PDB file of C-alpha atoms in Angstrom:
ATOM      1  CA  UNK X   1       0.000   0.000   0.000  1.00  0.00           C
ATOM      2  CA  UNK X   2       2.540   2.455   0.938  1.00  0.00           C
ATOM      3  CA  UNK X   3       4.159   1.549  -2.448  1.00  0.00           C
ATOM      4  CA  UNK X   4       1.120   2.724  -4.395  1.00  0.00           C
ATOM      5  CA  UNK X   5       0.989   5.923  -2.116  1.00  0.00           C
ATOM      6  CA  UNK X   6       4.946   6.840  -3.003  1.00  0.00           C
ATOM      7  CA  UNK X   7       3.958   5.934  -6.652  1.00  0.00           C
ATOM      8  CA  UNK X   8       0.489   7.291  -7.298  1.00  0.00           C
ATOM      9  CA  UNK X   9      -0.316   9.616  -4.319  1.00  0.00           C
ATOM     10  CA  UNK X  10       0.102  12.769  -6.768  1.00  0.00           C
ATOM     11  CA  UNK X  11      -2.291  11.339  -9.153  1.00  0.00           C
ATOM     12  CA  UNK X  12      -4.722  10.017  -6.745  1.00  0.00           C
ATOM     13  CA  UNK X  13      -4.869  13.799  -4.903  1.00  0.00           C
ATOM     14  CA  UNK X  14      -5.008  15.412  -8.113  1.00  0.00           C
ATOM     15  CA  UNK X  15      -8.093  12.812  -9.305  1.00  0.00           C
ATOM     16  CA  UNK X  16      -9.145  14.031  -5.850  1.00  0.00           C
ATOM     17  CA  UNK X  17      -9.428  17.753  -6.560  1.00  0.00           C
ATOM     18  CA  UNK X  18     -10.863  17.218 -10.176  1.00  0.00           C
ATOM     19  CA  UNK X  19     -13.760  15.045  -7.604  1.00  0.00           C
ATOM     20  CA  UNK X  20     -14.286  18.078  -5.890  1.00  0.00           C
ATOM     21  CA  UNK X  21     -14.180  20.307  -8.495  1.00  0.00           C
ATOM     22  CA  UNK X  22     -17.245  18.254 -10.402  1.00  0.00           C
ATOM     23  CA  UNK X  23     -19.263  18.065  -7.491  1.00  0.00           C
ATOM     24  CA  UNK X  24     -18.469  22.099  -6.503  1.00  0.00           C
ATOM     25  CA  UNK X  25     -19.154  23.330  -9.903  1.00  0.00           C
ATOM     26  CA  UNK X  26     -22.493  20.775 -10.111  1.00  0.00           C
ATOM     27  CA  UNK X  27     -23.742  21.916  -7.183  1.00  0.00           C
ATOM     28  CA  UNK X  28     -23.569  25.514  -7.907  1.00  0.00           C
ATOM     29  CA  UNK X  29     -25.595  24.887 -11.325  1.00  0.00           C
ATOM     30  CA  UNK X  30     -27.515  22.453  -9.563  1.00  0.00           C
ATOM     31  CA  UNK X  31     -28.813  24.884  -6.823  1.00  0.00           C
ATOM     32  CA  UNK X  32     -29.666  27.522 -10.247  1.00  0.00           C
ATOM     33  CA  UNK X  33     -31.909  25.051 -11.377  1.00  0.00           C
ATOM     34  CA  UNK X  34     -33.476  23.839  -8.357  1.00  0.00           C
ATOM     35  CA  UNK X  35     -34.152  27.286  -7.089  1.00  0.00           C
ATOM     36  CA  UNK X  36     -36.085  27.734 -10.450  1.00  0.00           C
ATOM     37  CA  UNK X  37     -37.805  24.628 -10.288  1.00  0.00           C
ATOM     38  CA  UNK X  38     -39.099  24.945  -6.759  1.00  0.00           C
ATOM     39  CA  UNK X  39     -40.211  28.284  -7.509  1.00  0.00           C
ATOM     40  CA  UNK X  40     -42.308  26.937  -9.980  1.00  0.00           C
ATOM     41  CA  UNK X  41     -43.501  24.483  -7.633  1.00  0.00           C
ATOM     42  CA  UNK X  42     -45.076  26.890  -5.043  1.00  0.00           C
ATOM     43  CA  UNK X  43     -46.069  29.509  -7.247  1.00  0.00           C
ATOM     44  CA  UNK X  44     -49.762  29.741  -8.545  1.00  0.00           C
ATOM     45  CA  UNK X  45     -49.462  29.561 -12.116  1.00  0.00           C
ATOM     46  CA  UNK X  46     -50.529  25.957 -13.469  1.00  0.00           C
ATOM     47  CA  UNK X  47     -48.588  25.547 -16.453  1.00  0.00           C
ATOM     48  CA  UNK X  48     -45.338  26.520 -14.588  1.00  0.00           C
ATOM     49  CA  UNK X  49     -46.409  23.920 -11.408  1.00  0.00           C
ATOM     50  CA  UNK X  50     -47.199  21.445 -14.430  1.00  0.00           C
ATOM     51  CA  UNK X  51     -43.258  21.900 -15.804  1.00  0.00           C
ATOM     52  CA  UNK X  52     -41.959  21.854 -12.480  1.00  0.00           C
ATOM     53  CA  UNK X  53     -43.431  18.511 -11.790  1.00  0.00           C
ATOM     54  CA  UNK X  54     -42.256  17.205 -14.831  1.00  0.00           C
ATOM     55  CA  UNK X  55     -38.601  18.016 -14.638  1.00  0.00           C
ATOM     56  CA  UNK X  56     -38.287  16.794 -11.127  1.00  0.00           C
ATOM     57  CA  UNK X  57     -40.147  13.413 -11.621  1.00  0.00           C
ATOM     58  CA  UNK X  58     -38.442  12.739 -15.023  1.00  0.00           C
ATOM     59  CA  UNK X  59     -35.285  13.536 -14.450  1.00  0.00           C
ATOM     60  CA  UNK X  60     -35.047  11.300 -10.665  1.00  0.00           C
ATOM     61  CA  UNK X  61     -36.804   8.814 -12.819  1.00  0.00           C
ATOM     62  CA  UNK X  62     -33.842   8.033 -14.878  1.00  0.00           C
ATOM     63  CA  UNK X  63     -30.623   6.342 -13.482  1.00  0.00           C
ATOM     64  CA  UNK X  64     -27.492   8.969 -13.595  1.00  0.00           C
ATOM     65  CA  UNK X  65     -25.246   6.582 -15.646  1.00  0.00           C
ATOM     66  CA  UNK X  66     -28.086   6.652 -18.860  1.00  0.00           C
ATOM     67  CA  UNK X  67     -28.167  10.454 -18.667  1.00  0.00           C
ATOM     68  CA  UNK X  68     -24.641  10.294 -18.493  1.00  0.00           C
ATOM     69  CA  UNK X  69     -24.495   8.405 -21.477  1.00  0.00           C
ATOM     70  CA  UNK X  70     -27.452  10.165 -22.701  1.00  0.00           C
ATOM     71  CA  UNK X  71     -25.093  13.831 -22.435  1.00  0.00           C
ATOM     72  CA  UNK X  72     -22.072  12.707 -23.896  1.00  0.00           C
ATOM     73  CA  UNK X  73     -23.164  10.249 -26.468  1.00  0.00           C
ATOM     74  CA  UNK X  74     -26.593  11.530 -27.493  1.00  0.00           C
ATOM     75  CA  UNK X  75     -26.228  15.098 -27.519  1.00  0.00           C
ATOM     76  CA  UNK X  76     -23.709  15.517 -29.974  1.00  0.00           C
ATOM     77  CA  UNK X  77     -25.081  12.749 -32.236  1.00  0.00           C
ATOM     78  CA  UNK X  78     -28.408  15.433 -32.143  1.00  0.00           C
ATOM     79  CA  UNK X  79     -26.546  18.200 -32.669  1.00  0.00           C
ATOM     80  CA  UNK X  80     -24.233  17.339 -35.276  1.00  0.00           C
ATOM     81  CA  UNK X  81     -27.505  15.727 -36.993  1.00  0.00           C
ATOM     82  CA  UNK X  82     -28.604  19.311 -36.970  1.00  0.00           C
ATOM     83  CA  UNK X  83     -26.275  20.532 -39.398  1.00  0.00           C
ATOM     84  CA  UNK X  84     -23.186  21.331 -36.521  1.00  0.00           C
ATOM     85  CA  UNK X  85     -19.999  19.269 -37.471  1.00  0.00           C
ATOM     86  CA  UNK X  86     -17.717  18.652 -34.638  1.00  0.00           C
ATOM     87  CA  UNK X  87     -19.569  19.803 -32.248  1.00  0.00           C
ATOM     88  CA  UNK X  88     -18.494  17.432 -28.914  1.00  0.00           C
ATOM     89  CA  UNK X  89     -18.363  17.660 -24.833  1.00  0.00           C
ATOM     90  CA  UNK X  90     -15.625  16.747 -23.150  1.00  0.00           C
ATOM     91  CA  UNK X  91     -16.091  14.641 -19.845  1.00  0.00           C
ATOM     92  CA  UNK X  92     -16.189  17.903 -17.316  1.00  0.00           C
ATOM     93  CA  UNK X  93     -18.717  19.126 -19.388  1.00  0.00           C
ATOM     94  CA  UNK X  94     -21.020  16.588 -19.958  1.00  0.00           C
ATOM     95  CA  UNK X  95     -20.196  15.363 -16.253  1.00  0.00           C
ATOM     96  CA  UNK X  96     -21.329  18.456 -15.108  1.00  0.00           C
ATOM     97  CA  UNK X  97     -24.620  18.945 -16.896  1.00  0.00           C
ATOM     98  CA  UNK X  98     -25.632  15.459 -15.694  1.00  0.00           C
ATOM     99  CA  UNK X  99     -25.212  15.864 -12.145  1.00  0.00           C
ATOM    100  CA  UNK X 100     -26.206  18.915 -12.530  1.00  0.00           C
ATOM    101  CA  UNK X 101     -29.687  17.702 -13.680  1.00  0.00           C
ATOM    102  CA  UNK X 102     -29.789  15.298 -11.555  1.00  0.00           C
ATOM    103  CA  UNK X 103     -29.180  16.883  -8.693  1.00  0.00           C
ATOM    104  CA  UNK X 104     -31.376  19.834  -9.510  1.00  0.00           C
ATOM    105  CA  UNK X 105     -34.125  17.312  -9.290  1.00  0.00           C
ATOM    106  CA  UNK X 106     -33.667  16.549  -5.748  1.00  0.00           C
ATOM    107  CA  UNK X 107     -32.275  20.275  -4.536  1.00  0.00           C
ATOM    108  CA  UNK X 108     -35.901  21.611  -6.385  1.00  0.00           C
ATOM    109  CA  UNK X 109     -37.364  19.252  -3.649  1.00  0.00           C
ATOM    110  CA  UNK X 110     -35.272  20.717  -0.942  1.00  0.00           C
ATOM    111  CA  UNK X 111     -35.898  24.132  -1.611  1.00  0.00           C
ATOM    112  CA  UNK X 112     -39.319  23.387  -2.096  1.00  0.00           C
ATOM    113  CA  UNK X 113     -39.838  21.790   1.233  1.00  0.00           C
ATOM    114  CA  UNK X 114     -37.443  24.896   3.098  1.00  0.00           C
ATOM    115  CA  UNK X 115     -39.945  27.389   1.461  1.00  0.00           C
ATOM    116  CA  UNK X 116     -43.470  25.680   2.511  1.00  0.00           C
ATOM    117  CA  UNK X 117     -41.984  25.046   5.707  1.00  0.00           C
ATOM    118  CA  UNK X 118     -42.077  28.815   6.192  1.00  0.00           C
ATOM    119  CA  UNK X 119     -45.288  29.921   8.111  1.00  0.00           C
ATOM    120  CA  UNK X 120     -47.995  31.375   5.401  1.00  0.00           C
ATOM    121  CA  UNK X 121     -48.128  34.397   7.262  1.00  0.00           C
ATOM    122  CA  UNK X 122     -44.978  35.363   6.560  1.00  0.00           C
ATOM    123  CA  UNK X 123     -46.248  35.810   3.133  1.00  0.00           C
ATOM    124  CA  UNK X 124     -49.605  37.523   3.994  1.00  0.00           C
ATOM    125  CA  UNK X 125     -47.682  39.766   5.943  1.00  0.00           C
ATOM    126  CA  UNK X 126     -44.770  41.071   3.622  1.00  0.00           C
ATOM    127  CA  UNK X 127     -47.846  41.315   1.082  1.00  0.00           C
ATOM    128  CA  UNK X 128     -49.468  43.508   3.643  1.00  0.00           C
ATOM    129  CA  UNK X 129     -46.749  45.808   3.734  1.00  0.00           C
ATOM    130  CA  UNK X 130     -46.678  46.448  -0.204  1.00  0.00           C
ATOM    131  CA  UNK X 131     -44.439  44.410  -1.335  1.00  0.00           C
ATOM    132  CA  UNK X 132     -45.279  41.892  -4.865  1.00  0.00           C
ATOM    133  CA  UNK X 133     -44.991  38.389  -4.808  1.00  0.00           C
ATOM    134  CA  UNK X 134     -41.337  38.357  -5.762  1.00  0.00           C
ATOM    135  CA  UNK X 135     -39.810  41.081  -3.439  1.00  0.00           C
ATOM    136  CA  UNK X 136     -42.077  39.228  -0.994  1.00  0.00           C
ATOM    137  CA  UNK X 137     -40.053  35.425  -1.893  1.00  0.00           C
ATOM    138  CA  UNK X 138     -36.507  37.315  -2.090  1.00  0.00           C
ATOM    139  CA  UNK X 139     -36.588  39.805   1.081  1.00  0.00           C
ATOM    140  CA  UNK X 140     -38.892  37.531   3.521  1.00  0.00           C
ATOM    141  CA  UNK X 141     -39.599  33.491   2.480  1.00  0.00           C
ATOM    142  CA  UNK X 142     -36.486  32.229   0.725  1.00  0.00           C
ATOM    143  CA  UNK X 143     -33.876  33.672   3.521  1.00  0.00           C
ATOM    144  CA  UNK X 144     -36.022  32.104   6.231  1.00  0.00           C
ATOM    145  CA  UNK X 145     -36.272  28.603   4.195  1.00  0.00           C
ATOM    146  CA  UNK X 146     -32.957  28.671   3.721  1.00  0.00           C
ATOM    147  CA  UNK X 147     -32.047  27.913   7.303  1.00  0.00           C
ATOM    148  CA  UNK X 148     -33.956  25.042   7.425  1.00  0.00           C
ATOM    149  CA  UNK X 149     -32.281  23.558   3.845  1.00  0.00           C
ATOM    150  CA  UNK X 150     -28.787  23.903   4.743  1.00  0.00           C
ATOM    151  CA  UNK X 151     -28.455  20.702   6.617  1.00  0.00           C
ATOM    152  CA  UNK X 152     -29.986  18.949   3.929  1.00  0.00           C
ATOM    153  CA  UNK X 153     -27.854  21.120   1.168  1.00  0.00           C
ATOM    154  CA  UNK X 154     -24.985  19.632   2.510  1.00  0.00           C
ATOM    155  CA  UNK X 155     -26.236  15.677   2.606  1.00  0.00           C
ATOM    156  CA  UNK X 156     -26.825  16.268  -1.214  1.00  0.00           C
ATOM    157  CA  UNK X 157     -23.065  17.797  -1.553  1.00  0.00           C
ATOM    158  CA  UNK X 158     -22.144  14.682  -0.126  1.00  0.00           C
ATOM    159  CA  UNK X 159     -24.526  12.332  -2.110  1.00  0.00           C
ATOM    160  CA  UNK X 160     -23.394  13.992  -5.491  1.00  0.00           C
ATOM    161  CA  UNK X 161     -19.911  13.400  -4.412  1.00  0.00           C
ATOM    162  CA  UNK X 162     -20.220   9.770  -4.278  1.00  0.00           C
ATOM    163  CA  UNK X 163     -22.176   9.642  -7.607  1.00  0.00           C
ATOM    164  CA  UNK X 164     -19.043  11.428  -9.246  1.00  0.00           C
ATOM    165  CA  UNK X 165     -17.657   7.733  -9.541  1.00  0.00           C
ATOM    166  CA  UNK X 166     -20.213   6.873 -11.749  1.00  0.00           C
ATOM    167  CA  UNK X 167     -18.986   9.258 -14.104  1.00  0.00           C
ATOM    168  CA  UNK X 168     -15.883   6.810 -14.809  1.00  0.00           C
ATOM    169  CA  UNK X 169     -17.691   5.085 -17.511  1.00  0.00           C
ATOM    170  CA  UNK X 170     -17.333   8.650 -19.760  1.00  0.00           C
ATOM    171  CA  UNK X 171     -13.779   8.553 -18.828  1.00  0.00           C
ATOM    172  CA  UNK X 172     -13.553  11.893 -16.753  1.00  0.00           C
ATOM    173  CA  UNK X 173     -10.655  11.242 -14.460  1.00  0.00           C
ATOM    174  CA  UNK X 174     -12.156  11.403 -11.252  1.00  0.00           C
ATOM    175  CA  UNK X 175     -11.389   9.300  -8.067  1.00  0.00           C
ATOM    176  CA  UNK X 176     -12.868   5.531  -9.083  1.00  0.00           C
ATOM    177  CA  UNK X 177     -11.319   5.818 -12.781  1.00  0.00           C
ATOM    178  CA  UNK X 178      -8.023   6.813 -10.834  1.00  0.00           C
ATOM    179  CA  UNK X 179      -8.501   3.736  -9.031  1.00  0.00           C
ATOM    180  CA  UNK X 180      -9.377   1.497 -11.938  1.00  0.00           C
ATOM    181  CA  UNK X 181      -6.323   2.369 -13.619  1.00  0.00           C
ATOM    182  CA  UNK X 182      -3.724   2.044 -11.117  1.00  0.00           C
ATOM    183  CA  UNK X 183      -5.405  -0.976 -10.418  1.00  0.00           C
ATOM    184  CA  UNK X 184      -5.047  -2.337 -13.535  1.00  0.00           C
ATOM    185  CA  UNK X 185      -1.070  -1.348 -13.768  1.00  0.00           C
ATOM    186  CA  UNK X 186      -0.362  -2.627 -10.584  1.00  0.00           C
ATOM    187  CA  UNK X 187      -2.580  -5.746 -10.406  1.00  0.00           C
ATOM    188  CA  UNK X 188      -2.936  -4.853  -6.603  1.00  0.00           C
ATOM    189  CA  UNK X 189      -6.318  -4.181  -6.270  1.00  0.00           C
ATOM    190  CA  UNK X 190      -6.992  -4.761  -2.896  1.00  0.00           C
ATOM    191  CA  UNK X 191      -4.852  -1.902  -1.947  1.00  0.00           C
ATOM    192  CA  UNK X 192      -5.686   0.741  -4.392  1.00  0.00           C
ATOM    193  CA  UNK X 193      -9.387   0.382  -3.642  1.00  0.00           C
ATOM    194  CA  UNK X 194      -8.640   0.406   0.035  1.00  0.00           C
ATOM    195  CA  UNK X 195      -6.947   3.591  -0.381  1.00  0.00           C
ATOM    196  CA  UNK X 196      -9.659   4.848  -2.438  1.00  0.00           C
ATOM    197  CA  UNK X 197     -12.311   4.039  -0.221  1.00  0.00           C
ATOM    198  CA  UNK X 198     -10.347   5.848   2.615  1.00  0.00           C
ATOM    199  CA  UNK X 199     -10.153   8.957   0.556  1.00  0.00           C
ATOM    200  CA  UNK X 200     -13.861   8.899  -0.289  1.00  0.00           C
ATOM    201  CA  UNK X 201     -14.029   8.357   3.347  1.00  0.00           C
ATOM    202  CA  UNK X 202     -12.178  11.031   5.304  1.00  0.00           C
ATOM    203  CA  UNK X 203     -13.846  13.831   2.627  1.00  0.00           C
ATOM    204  CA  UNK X 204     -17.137  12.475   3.722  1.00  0.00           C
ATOM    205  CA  UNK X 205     -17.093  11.828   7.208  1.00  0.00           C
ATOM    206  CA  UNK X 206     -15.518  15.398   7.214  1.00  0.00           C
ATOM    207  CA  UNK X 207     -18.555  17.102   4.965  1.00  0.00           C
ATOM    208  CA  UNK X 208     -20.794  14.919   7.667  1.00  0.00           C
ATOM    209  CA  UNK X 209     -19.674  16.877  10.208  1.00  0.00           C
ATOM    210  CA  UNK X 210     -20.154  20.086   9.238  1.00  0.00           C
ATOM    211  CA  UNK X 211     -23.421  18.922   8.280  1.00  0.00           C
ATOM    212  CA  UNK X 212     -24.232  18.190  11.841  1.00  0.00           C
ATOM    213  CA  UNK X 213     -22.382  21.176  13.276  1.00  0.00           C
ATOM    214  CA  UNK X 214     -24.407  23.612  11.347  1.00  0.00           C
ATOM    215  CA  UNK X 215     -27.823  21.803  11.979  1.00  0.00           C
ATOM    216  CA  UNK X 216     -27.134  22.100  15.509  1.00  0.00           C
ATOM    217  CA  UNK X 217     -26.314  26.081  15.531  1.00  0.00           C
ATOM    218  CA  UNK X 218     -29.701  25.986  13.091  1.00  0.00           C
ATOM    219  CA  UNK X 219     -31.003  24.174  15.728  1.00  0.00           C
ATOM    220  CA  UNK X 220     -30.141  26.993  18.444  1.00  0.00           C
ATOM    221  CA  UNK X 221     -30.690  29.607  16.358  1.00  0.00           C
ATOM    222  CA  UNK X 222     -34.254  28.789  16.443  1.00  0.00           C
TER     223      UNK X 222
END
């Protein structure tokens, strides 16, 4: 083991931070999305609720690894059918606009959930004092949901962290396809998935924590 750390530890921290980068940079898009999503959700307008419920359910009704595929195979093939040679993602990309999607899904749900959770009044009484429906959402709902999502923002950091190893099978060079290749030039694969696994490990017992440090000053702050 301490031969594949001398060896590979470089690449394996590296494949690391490219890990973190994904989930970061899908988690930022992904929290764009669901905020629109769940808007759509709790507002009044039917058509809107009607799209809303359709993104979420379709999207967490297909597995991530087919709309992986779906991305980085299927897209292109549609666009360059459309008249656009060349055009192509690379594995970041398409990486990122499937967890992206997919985890917009479940964040919409989140958000959704943090803003119903805040007492009706709230609403009736910002409307009260003149302001519309959306100055009402910004100033007085969404910053009072959003200390009851952050405990659950961070689970879904950590869930779309481990589903970043799916993303092996389009060859982005995260942790797992790190793994899979020392693996396969070392032949010691026992090791180099032990020291995987303790990687994927320490990061997520660590993002666990904070998760339960900051529900418990949420907690208090109530």
């Amino acid at each position: 083991m301490s031969l594949i750390i001398q060896t590979y530890g470089s690449m394996l921290l590296g494949a690391l931070g490219k890990t973190l980068l994904l989930t970061l940079l899908s988690l930022f898009f992904a929290m764009i999305i669901g905020m629109i999503f769940a808007l759509m959700n709790v507002g009044h307008n039917r058509f809107f609720n009607f799209l809303g419920i359709v993104y979420v359910d379709a999207v967490r009704g297909v597995p991530l690894i087919v709309l992986a595929y779906f991305i980085y195979f299927g897209l292109p093939t549609a666009i360059r059918m459309m008249g656009v040679e060349g055009f192509r993602l690379t594995a970041l990309q398409a990486g990122t606009m499937a967890l992206s999607m997919n985890c917009g899904a479940y964040m919409a749900e989140i958000i959704r959930a943090g803003i119903e959770s805040v007492d009706r009044g709230q609403m009736e009484a910002s409307r009260s004092l003149g302001l519309n429906y959306a100055k009402s959402m910004q100033l007085v709902v969404v910053p009072q949901a959003i200390r009851t999502m952050i405990p659950s923002i961070i689970n879904q950091f950590i869930i779309t962290l481990k589903d970043t190893s799916i993303l092996s099978v389009i060859g982005f060079p995260e942790l797992t396809n790190m793994g899979k290749t020392i693996s396969g030039n070392t032949f010691k694969s026992l090791e180099t998935w032990a020291i995987v696994g303790i990687m994927y490990m320490v990061v997520i017992i660590t993002l666990s924590k904070i998760a339960k440090r900051v529900e418990r000053r949420v907690n208090r702050g109530r």
